[in-house]
mmCIF file of C-alpha atoms in Angstrom:
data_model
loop_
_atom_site.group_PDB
_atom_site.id
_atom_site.type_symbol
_atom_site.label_atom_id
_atom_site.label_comp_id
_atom_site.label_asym_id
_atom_site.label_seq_id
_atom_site.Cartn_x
_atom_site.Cartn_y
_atom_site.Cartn_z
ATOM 1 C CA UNK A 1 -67.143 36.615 -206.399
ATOM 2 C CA UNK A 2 -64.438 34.010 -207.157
ATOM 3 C CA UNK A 3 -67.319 31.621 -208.906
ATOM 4 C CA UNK A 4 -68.857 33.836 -211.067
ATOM 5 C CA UNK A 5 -65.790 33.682 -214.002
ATOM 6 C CA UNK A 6 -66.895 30.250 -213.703
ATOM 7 C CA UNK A 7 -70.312 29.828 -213.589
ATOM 8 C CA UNK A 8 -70.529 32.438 -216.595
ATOM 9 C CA UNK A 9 -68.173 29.735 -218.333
ATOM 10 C CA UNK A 10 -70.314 27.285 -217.803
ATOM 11 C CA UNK A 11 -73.465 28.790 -219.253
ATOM 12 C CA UNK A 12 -71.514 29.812 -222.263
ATOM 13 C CA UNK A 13 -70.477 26.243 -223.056
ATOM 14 C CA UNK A 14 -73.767 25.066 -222.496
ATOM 15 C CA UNK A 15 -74.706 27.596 -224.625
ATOM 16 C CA UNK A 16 -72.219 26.651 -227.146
ATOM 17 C CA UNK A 17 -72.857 22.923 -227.337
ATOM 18 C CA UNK A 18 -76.399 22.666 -226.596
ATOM 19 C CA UNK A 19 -77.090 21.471 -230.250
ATOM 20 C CA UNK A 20 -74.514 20.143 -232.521
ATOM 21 C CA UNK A 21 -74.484 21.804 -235.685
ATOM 22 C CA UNK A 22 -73.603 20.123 -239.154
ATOM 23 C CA UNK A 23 -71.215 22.312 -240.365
ATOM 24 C CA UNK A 24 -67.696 21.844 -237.809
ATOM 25 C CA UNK A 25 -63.814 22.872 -238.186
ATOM 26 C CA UNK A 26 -61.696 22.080 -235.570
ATOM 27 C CA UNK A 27 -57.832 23.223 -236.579
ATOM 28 C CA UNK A 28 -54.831 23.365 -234.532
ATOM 29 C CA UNK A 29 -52.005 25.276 -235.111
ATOM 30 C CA UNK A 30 -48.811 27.711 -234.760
ATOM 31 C CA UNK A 31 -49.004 30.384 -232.312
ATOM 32 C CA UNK A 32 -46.662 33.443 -231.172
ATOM 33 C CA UNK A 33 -48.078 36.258 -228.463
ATOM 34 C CA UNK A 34 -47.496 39.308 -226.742
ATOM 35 C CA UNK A 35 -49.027 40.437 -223.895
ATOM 36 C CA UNK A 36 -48.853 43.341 -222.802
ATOM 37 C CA UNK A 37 -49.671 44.706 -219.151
ATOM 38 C CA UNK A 38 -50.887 48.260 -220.032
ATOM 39 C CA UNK A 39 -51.479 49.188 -216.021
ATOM 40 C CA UNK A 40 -51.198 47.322 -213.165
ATOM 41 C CA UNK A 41 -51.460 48.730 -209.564
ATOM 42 C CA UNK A 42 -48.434 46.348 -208.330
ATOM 43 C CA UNK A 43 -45.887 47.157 -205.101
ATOM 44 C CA UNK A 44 -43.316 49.864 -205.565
ATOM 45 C CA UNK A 45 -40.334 48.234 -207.639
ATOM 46 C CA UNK A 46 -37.260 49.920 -209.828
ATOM 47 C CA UNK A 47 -39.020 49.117 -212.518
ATOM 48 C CA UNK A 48 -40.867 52.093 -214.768
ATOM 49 C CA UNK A 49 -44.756 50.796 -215.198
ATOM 50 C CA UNK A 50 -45.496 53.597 -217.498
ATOM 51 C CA UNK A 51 -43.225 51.869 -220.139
ATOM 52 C CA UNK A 52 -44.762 48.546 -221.463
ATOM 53 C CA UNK A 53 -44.179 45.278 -219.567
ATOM 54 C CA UNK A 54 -45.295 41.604 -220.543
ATOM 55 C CA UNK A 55 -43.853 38.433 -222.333
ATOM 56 C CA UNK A 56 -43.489 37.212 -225.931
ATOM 57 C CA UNK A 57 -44.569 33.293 -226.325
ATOM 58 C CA UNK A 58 -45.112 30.643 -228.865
ATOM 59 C CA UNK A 59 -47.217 27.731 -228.529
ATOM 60 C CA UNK A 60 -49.963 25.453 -229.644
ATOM 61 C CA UNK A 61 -53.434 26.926 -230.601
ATOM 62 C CA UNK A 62 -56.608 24.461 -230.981
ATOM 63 C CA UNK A 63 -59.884 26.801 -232.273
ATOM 64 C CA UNK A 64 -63.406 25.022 -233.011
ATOM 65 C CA UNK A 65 -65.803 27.094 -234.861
ATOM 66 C CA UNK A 66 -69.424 25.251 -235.515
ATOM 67 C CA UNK A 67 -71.835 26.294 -238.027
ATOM 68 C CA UNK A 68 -75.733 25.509 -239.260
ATOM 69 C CA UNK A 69 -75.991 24.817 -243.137
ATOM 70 C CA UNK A 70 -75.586 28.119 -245.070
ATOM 71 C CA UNK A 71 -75.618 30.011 -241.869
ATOM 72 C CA UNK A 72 -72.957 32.961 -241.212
ATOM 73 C CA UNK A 73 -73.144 33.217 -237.635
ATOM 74 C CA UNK A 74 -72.288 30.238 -235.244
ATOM 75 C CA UNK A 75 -70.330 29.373 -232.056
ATOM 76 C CA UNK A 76 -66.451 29.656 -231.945
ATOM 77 C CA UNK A 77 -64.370 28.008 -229.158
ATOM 78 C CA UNK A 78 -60.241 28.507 -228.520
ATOM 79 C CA UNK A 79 -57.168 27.381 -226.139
ATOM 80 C CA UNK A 80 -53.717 27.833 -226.691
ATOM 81 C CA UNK A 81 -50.888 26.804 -224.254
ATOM 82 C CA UNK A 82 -47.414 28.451 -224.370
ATOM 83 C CA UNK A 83 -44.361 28.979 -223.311
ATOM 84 C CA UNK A 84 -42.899 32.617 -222.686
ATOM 85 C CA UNK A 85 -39.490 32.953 -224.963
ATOM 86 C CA UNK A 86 -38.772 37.016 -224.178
ATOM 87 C CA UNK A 87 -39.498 39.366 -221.495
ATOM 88 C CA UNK A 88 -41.027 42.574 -221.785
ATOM 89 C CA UNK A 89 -40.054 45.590 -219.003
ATOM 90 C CA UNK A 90 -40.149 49.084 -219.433
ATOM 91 C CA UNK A 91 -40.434 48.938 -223.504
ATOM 92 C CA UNK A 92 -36.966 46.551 -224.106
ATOM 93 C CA UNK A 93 -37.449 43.105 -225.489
ATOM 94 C CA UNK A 94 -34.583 40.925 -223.707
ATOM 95 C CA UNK A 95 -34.406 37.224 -222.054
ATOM 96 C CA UNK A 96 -35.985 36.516 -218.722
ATOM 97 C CA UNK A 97 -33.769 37.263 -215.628
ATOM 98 C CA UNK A 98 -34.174 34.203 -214.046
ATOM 99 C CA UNK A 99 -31.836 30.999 -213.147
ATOM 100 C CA UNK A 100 -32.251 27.303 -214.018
ATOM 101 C CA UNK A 101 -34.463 25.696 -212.654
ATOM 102 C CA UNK A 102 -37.358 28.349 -213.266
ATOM 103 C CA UNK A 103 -40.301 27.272 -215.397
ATOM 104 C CA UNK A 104 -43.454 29.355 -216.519
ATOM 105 C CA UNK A 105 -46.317 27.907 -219.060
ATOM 106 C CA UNK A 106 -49.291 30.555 -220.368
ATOM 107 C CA UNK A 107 -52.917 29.828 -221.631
ATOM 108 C CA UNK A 108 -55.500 31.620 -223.095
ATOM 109 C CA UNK A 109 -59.077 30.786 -223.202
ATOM 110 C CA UNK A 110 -61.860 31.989 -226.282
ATOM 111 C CA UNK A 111 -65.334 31.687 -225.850
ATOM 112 C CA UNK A 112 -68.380 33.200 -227.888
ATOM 113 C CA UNK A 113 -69.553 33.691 -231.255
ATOM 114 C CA UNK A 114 -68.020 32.644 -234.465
ATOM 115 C CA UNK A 115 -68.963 34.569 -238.308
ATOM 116 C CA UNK A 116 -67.708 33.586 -241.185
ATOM 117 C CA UNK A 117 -68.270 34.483 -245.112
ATOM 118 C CA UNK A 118 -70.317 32.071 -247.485
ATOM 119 C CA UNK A 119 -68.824 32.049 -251.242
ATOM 120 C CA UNK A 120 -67.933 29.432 -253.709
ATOM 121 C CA UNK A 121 -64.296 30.487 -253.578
ATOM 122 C CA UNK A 122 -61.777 27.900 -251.741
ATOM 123 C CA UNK A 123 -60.800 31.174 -249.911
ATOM 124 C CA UNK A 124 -63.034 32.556 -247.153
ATOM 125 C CA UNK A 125 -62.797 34.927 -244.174
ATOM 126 C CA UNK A 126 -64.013 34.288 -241.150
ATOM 127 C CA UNK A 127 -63.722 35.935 -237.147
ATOM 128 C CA UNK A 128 -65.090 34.990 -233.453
ATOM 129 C CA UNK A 129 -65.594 37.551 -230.330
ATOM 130 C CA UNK A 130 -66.349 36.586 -227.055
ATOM 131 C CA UNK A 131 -64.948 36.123 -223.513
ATOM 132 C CA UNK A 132 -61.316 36.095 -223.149
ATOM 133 C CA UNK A 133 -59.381 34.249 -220.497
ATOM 134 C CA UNK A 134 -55.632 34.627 -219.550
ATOM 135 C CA UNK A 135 -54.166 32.127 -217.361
ATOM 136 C CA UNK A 136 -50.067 32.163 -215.825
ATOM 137 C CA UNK A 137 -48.036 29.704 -213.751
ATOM 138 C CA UNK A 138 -44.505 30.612 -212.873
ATOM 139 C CA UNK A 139 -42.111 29.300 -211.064
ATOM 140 C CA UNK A 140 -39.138 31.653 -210.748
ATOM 141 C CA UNK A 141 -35.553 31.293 -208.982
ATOM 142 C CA UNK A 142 -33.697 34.400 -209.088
ATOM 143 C CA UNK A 143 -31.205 36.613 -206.985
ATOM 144 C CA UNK A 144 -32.278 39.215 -204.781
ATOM 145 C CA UNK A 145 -30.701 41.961 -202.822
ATOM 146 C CA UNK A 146 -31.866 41.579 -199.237
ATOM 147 C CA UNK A 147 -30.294 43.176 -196.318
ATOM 148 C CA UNK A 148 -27.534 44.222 -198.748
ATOM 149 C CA UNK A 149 -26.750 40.796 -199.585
ATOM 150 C CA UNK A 150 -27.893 38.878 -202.520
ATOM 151 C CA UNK A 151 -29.812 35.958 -202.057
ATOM 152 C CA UNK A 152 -31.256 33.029 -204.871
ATOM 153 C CA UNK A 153 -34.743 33.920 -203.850
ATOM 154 C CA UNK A 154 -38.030 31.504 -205.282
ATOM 155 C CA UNK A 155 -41.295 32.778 -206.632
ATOM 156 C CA UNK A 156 -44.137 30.594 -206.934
ATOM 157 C CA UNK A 157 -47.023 32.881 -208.730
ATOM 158 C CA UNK A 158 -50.451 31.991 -210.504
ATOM 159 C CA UNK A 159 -52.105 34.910 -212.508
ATOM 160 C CA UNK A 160 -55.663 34.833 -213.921
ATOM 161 C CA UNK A 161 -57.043 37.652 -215.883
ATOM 162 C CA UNK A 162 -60.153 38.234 -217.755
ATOM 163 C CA UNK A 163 -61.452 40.305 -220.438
ATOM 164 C CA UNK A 164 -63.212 40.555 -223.883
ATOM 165 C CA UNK A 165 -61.386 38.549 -227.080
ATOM 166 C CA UNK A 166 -61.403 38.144 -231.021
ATOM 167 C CA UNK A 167 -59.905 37.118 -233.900
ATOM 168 C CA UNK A 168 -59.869 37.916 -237.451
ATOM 169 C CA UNK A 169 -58.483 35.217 -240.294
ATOM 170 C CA UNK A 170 -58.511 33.604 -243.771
ATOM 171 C CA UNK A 171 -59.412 29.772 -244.192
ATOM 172 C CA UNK A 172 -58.317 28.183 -247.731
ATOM 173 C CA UNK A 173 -59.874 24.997 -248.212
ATOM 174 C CA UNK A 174 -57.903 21.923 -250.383
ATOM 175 C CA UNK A 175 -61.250 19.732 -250.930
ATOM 176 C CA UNK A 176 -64.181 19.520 -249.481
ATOM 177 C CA UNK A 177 -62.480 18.440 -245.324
ATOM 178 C CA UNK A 178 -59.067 19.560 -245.472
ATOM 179 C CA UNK A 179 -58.305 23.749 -244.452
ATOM 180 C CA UNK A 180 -55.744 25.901 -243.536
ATOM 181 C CA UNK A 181 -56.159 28.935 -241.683
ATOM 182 C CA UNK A 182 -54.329 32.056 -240.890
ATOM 183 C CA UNK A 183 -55.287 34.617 -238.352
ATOM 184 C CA UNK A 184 -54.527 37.152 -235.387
ATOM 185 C CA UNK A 185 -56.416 37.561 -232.402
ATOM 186 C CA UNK A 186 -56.514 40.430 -230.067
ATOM 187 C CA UNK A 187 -57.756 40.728 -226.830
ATOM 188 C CA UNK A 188 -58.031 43.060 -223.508
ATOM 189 C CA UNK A 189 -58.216 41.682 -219.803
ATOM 190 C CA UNK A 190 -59.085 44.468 -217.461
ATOM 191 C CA UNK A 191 -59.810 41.793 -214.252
ATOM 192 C CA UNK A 192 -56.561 39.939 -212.707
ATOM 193 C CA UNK A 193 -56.581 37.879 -210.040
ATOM 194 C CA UNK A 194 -53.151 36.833 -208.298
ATOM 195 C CA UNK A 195 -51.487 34.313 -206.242
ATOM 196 C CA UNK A 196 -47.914 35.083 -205.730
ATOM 197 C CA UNK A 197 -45.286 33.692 -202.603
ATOM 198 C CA UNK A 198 -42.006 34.413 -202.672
ATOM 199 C CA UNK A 199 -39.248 32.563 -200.312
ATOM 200 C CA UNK A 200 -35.680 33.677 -199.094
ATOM 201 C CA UNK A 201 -33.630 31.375 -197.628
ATOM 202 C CA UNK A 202 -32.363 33.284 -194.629
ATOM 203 C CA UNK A 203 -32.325 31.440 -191.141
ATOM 204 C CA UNK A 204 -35.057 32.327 -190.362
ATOM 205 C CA UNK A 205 -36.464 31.803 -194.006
ATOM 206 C CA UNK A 206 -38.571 34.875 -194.693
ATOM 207 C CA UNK A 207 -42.285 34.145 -196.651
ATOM 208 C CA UNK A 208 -43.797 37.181 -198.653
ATOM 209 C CA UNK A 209 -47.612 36.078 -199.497
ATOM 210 C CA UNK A 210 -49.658 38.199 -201.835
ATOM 211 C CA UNK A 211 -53.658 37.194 -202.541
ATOM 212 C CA UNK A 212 -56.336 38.887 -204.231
ATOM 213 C CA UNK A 213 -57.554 41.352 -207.171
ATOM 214 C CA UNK A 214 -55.253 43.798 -208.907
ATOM 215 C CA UNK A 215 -56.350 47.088 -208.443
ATOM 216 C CA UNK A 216 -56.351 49.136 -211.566
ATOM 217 C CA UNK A 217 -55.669 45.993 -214.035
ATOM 218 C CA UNK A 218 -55.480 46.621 -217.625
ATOM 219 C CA UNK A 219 -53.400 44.185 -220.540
ATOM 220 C CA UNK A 220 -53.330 43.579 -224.383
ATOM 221 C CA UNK A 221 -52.575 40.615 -226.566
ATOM 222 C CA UNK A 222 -52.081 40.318 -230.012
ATOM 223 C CA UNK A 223 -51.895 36.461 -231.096
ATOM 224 C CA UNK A 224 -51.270 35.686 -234.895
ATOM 225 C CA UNK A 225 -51.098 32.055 -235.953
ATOM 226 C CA UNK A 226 -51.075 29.610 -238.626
ATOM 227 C CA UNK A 227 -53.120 26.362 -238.026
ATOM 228 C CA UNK A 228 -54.525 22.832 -240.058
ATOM 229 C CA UNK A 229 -57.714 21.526 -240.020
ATOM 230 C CA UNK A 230 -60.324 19.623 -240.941
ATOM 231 C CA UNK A 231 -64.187 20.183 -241.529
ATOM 232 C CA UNK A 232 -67.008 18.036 -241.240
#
C-alpha cells in the first residue's frame, strides 16, 4: 500500500514529460500557507480538535506549466518548500511552543493538468488541478509534564498526506520571455501517513513510537503567491 502514492507519481510524470511541448514557463516565487487539519483521529490530548489546528508558513514556490502552440490545455507541475512561522490550535494564531534547538521544514507537491487563456492581451489567466502532496519534518524539544514533573522532552515526527490540488492565477507578460504571475492555490489531503517518536530523558529514558495511517484524516491549504518567470 505504501508504493502506490509512488508508483501513481511516477506514471503521472511520465505522463507529464513524455513529449516536450514548445510552449514552457517555469517561474519561481513568494509563497505564504495555511494548513489547516480539519479532522484528525489523533491520541486524547488537552487540546480541542473541533477548533482548527495547523501552521502558517512562507517559502519558496517553483511551478512549470508546458503548453502545445495555441493549445489551452497542457501539463502543470509545482513544489514549494517552507518554513512554519505561526501555530495554529484550537482557532488562535500564536508562536510555536517549542525551545531552541527545534527545527521543522514543509513541502508541497502539484501534479496534473495545467489551462490557461489564449488572448493578445499581456494579461492572461491561467489554473492547474491535479494530485496534491503534503510533506512535514519536525524536530521538536519541548517541556512535558510527566509523573508530575516537567521534563525537556524531544519529538522527532515525519508527516505525509495526500489529496487533490489547484490553483487559480494571473500571468502579465513584459515581452515576449519575461512574466510575472500571481496566484492562490487550494488544496485537500484526506490520506496521512505518520512517523512520530518522542523521547524523555528519565533513567530509564522512556521511547513513545507511533507508525501508520491516520484514521479519519482530513486538512485544507490555501497557498497565495507571487512568482517571476520566464517562457520559452
Amino acid at each position: 500500500m505504501k508504493c502506490i502514492p509512488i508508483i501513481l507519481l511516477f506514471f503521472l510524470s511520465a505522463i507529464v514529460f513524455a513529449k516536450e511541448n514548445k510552449d514552457v514557463w517555469w517561474s519561481l516565487g513568494f509563497e505564504g500557507v495555511v494548513y489547516s487539519f480539519v479532522r484528525e483521529d489523533l491520541p486524547e490530548t488537552p487540546q480541542n480538535e473541533s477548533k482548527p489546528n495547523g501552521t502558517l508558513s512562507l517559502g519558496l514556490k517553483t511551478q512549470r506549466y508546458s503548453f502545445k502552440p495555441d493549445k489551452k490545455l497542457g501539463s502543470w507541475l509545482s513544489f514549494s518548500f517552507r518554513i512554519p512561522r505561526k501555530a495554529i490550535v484550537e482557532g488562535e494564531i500564536g508562536p510555536f511552543d517549542a525551545l531552541e534547538g527545534s527545527m521543522q521544514v514543509l513541502a508541497d507537491l502539484n501534479l496534473g493538468l495545467g489551462f490557461r487563456t489564449i488572448n493578445n492581451s499581456p494579461i492572461s489567466f491561467y489554473g492547474g488541478c491535479g494530485v496534491h502532496v503534503y510533506f512535514s519534518y519536525l524536530n521538536a524539544f519541548t517541556m512535558m509534564e510527566v509523573l508530575s514533573t516537567n521534563t525537556e522532552t524531544e519529538i522527532l515526527q515525519y508527516d505525509l498526506a495526500l489529496g487533490i490540488g489547484g490553483e487559480l492565477g494571473m500571468k502579465i507578460d513584459f515581452g515576449r520571455k519575461l512574466f510575472m504571475m500571481t496566484g492562490t492555490g487550494l488544496a485537500c489531503d484526506f490520506y496521512s501517513y505518520q512517523d512520530s517518536r518522542v523521547d524523555i530523558p528519565f533513567n530509564p529514558p522512556i521511547v513513545f513510537k507511533t507508525k501508520g495511517s491516520v484514521p479519519d484524516y482530513m486538512a485544507l491549504s490555501l497557498s497565495p503567491h507571487i512568482s517571476f518567470g520566464i517562457q520559452y
